[in-house]
Structure formats: C-alpha cells, structure tokens
mmCIF file of C-alpha atoms in Angstrom:
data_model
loop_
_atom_site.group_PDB
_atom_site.id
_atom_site.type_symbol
_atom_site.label_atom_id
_atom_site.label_comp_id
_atom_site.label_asym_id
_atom_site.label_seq_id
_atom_site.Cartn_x
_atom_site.Cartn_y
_atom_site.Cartn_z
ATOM 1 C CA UNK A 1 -35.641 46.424 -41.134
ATOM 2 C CA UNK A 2 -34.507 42.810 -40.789
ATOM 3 C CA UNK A 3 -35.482 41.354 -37.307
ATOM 4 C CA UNK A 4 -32.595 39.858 -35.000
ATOM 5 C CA UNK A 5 -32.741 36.472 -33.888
ATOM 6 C CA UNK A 6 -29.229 36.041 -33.426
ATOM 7 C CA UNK A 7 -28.608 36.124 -29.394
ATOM 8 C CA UNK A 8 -31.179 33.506 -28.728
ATOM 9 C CA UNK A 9 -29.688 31.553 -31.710
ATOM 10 C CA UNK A 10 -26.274 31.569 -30.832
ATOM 11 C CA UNK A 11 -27.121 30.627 -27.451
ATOM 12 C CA UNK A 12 -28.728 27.146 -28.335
ATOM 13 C CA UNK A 13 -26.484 26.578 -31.036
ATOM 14 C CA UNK A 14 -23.753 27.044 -28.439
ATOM 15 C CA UNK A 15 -25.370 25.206 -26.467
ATOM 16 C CA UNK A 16 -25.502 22.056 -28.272
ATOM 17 C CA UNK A 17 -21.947 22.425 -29.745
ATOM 18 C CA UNK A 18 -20.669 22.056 -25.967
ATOM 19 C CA UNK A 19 -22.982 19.460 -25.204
ATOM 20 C CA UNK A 20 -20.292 17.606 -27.709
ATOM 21 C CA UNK A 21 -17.623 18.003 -25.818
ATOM 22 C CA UNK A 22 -18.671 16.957 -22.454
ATOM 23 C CA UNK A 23 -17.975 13.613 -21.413
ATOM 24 C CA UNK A 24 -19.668 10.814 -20.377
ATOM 25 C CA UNK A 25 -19.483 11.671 -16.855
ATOM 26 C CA UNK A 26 -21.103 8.200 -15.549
ATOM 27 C CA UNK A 27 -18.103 6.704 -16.027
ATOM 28 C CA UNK A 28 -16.697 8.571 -13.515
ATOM 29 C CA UNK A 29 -19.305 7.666 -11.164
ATOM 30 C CA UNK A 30 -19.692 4.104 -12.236
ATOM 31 C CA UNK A 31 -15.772 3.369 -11.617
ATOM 32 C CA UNK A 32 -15.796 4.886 -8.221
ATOM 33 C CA UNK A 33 -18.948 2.689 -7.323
ATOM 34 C CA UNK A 34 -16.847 -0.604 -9.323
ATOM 35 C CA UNK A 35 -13.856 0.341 -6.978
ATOM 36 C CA UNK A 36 -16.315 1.081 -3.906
ATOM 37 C CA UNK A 37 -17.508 -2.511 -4.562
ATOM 38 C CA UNK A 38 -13.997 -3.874 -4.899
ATOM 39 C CA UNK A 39 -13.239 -3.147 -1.480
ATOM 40 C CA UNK A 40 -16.690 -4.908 -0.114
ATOM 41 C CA UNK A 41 -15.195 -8.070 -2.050
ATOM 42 C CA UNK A 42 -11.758 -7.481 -0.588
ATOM 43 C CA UNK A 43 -12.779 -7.171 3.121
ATOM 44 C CA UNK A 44 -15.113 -10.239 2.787
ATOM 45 C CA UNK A 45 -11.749 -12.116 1.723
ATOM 46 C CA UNK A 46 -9.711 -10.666 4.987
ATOM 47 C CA UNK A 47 -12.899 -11.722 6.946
ATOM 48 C CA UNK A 48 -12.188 -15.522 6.210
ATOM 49 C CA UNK A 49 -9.141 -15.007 8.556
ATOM 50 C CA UNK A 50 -11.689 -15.209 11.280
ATOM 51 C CA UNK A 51 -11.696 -18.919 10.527
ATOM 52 C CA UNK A 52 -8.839 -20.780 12.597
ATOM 53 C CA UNK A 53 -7.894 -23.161 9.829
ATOM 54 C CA UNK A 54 -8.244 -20.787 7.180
ATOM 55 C CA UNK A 55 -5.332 -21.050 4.566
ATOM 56 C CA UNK A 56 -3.941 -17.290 5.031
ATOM 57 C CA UNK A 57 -1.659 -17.945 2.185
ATOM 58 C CA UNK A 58 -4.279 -18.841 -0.519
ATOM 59 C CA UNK A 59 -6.553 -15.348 1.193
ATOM 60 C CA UNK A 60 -3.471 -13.338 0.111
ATOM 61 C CA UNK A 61 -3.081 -14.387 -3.213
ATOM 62 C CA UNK A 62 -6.545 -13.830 -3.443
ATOM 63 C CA UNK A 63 -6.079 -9.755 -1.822
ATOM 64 C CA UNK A 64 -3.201 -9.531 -4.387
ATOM 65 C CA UNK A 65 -5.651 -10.303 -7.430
ATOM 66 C CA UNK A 66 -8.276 -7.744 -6.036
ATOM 67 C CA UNK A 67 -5.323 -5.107 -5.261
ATOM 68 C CA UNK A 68 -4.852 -5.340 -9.370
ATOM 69 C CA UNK A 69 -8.665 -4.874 -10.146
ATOM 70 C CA UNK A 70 -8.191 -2.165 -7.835
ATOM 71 C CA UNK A 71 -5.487 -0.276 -9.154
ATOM 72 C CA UNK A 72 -6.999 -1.304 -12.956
ATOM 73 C CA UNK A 73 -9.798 0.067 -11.843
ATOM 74 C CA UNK A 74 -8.416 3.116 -10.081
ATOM 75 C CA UNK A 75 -6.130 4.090 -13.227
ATOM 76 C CA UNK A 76 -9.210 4.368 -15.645
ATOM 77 C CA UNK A 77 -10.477 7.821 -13.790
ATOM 78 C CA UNK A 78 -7.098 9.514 -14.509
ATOM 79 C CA UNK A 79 -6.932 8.050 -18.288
ATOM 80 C CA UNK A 80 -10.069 9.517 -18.807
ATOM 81 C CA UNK A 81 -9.396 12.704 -17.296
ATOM 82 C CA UNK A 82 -7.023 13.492 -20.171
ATOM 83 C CA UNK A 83 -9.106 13.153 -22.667
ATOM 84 C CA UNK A 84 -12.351 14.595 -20.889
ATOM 85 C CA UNK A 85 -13.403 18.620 -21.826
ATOM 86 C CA UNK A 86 -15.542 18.797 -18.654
ATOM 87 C CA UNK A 87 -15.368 16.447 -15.502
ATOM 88 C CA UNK A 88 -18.188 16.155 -13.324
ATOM 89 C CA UNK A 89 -15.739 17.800 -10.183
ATOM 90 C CA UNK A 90 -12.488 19.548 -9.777
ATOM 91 C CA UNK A 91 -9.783 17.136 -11.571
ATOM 92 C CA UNK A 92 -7.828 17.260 -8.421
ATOM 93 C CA UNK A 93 -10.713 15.520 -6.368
ATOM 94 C CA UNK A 94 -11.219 12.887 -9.105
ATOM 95 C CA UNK A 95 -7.402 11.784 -8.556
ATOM 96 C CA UNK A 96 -7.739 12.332 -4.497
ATOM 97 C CA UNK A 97 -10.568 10.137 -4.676
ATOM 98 C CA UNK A 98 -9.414 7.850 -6.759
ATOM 99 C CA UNK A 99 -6.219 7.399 -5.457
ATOM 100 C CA UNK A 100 -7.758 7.577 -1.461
ATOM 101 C CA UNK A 101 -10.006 4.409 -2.545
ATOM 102 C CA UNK A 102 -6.837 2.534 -3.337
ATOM 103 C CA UNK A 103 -5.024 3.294 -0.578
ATOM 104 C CA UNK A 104 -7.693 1.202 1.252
ATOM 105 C CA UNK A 105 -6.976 -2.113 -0.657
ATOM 106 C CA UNK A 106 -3.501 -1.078 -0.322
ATOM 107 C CA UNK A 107 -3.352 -1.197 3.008
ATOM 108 C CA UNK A 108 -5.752 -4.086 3.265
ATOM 109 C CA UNK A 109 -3.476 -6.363 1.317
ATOM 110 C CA UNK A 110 -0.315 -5.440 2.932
ATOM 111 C CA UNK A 111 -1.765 -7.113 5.958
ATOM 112 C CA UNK A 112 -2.379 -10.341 4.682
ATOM 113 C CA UNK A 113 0.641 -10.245 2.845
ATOM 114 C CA UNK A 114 2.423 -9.521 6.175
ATOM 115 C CA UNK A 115 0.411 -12.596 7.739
ATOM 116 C CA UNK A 116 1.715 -14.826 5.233
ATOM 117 C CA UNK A 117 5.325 -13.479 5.304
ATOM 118 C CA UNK A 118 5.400 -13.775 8.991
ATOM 119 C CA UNK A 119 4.068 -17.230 8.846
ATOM 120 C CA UNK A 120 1.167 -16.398 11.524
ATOM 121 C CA UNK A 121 -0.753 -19.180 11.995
ATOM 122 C CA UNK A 122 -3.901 -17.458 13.191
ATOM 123 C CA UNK A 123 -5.092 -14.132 13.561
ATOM 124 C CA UNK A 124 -5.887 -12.759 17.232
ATOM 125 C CA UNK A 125 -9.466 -11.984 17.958
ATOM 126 C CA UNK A 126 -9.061 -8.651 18.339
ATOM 127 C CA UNK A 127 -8.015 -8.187 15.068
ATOM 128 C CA UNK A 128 -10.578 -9.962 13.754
ATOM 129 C CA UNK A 129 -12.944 -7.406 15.239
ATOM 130 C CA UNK A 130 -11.484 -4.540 13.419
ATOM 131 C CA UNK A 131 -11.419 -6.423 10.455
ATOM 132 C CA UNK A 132 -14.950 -6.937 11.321
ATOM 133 C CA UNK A 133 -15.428 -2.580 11.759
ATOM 134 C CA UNK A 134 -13.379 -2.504 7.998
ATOM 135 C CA UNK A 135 -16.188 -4.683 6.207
ATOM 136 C CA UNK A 136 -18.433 -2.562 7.751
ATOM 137 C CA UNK A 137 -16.704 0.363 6.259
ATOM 138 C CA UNK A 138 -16.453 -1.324 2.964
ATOM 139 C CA UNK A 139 -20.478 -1.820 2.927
ATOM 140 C CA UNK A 140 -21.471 1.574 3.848
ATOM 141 C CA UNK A 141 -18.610 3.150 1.373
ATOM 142 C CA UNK A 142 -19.889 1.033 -1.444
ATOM 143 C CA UNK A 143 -23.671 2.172 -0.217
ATOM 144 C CA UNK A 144 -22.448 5.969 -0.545
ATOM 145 C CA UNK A 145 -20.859 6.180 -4.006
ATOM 146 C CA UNK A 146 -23.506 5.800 -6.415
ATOM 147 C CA UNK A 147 -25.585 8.880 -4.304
ATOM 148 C CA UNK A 148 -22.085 10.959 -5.677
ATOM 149 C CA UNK A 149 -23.596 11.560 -8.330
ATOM 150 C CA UNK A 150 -26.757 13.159 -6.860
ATOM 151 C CA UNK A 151 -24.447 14.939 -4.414
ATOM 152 C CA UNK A 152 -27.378 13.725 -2.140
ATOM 153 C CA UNK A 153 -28.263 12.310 1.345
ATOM 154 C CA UNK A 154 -24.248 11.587 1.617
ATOM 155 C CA UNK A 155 -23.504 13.444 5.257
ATOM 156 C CA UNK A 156 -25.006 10.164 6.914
ATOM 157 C CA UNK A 157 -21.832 8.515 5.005
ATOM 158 C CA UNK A 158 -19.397 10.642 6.415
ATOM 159 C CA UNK A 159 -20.604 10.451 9.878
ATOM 160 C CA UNK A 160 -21.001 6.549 9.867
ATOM 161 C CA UNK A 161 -17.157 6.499 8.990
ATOM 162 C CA UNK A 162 -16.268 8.899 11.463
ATOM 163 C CA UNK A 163 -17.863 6.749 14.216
ATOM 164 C CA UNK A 164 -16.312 3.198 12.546
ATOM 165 C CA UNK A 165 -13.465 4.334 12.257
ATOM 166 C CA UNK A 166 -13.193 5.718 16.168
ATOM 167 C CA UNK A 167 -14.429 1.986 16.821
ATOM 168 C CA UNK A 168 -11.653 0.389 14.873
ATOM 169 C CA UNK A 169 -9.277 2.723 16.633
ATOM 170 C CA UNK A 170 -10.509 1.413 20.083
ATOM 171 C CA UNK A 171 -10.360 -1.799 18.975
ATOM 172 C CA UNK A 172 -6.424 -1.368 17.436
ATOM 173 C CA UNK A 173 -5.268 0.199 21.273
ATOM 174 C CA UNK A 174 -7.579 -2.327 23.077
ATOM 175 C CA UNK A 175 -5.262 -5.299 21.198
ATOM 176 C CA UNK A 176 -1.712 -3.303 21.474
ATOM 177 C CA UNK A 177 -2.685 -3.254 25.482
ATOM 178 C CA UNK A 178 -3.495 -7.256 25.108
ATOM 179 C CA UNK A 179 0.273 -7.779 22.957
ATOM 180 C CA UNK A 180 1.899 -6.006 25.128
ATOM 181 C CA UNK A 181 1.212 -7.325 28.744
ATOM 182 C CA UNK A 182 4.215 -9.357 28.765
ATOM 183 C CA UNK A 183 2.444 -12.856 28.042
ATOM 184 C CA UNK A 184 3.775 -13.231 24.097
ATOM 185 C CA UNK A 185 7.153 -13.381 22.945
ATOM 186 C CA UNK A 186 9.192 -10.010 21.544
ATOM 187 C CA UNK A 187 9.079 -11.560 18.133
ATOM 188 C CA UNK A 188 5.307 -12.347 17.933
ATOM 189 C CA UNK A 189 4.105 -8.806 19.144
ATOM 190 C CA UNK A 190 6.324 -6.852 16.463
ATOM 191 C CA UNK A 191 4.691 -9.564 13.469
ATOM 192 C CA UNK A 192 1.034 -8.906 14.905
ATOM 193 C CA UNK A 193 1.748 -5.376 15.354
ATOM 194 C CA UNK A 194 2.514 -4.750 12.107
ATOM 195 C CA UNK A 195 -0.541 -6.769 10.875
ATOM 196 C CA UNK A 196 -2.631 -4.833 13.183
ATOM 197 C CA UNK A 197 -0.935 -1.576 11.675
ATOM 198 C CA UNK A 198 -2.252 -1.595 8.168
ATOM 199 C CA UNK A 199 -5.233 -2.822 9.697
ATOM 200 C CA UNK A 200 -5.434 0.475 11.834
ATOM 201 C CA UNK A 201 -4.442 2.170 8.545
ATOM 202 C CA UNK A 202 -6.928 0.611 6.239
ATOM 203 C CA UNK A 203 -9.479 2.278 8.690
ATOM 204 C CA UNK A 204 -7.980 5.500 8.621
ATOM 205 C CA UNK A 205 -7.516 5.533 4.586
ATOM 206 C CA UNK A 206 -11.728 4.575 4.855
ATOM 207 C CA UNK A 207 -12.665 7.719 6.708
ATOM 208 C CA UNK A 208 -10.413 9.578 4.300
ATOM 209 C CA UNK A 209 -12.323 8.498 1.239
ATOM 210 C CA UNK A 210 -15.238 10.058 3.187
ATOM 211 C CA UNK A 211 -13.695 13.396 3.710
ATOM 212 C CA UNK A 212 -12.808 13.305 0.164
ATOM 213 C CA UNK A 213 -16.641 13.360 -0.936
ATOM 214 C CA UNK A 214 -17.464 15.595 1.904
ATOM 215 C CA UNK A 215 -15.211 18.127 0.473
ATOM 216 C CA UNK A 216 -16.524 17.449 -2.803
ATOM 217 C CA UNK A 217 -20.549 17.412 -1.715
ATOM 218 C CA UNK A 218 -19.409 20.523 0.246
ATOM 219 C CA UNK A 219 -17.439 22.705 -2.780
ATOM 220 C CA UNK A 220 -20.558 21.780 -5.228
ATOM 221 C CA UNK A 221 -23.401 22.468 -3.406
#
C-alpha cells in the first residue's frame, strides 16, 4: 500500500505558488515614508516665511513643485493597488492613508499660495509659531512611517500628534484673539485669517494621518 505524502506536499507547493503572487509590499511602505519625507521638505520651505525679507512668492512656487512630488508620489500606492494580489493592509487604509498624507501638503501649499495672492508682505509671528508646531509634525510623521511596517513602537506617534496638534490649535485661537482686537484693518484680518486657516488645517490633516495608522496598528495587531 502506497504511502501518502500528498497533504504536506500540497501545502508547500501551495505555498510557494502564492508566494508568486504577493507583491512587493515595501513599496508600499517605502512610498508612504518618500511622501512622509516630502512633507519634512515642504514645512522646512513654509518655515523660511519666518524670515522678514523672505521672497513669499519664490517659497510658493517652490510648495507648488513639492505639492506635485506629493501627489506623484501619493498616486503610485493606488496604481499599485490594482495590480497587487495581496496588500500589506486593508486596500481602503492604503488609499485613506495615502490620500490623508496629501491632504497635508495640500493644505500647506494653499497657504502660501494665499500669501502670495493676497500680496502679504510678512507673516505674523504667531503664525510662524504654528508653522513652527507643523515642522514639528512633519519630523515626527516622517520618524513614524518606516516603523509601519513593523506595526511597532508607533502609539508614541499618535500621541505626539495629538498633543502638537492641541498646541497648534492654541496657537491658531491665540492669533484670531490678536487679529481681531480692533488694531488691523477689515481687509488684512480676512487675508491672514485665511492663511492662518489652512495653517490650522494642515495641523488637523497631520493628526489625521496618525489616526489613520492607529486604526491600522490597531485592526492588525
């Protein structure tokens, strides 16, 4: 009588013929880090508008080139979730991810677009602080993707972005209180308003790429 083999057989075989179809899920990793990093570059750019003679026209063309990388960068994760078998984590996460980490730049180079639109010759201190709290944001976001991949040591992340983004929202009300005690003109408090708006919202979009992997870290551990 013939002995069987076959379970144990079909198992590794198996085994290797789906290791074929998996994907090369670094990339996925790597392009959130590349976009992570993006940002870092993007907020050092908006920090130059600390400088009072800094050309805010020439640091907006600049925030327009990085918005591209962004969104070049951003549109690679969904290409290759077409063509990808497996995915390292639920599709929809990939795209909330993705598409949360270029909300940020978004919202980051509205505001010097705004600044050069409105012709503001120099940005209030205040702002510069929270644009101060958003390169902060930037540094410990690009410090937190490549551990996505582990899944590890990423609820320090989250609750770093939770408190910087509470600071940036102190910071936003503590300037609206400033604009708004009667000593600048109607027209220059709606301009720096809206500035300080996507400023506000660039923070917000920040903590939301955090909640984004916390939901993630959370569903696959």
């Amino acid at each position: 009588m013939p002995i069987r083999h076959a379970p144990r057989t079909r198992t590794r075989k198996g085994a290797f013929a789906f290791s074929r179809f998996k994907p090369k899920n670094d990339l996925f990793y790597d392009l959130f880090s590349s976009s992570a990093h993006t940002l870092a570059t993007a907020t050092k750019v908006l920090a130059e508008l600390f400088d009072p003679e800094a050309d805010i026209a020439a640091i907006a063309t600049r925030m327009v080139e990085l918005e591209h990388e962004c969104d070049r960068i951003t549109d690679e994760p969904f290409r290759t979730l077409n063509s990808s078998f497996v995915t390292p984590f639920d599709r929809s996460d990939i795209y909330l991810l993705g598409s949360s980490l270029d909300d940020v730049m978004d919202h980051m180079e509205a505001a010097t677009h705004l600044a050069t639109l409105y012709r503001v010759p120099r940005i209030p201190p205040h702002l510069c602080d929270v644009i101060g709290v958003l390169d902060n944001c930037a540094k410990v976001t690009s410090d937190a993707m490549p551990r996505l991949a582990t899944m590890k040591n990423l609820e320090p992340y989250w609750i770093e972005m939770n408190a910087l983004e509470n600071r940036a929202d102190q910071m936003y009300r503590s300037f609206l209180a400033e604009l708004f005690d009667g000593n600048v003109d109607a027209l220059t408090v709606m301009k720096l308003k809206d500035i300080a708006d996507e400023l506000e919202d660039a923070a917000d979009a920040f903590e939301r790429v955090s909640h984004v992997v916390e939901s993630i870290v959370l569903k696959e551990s």
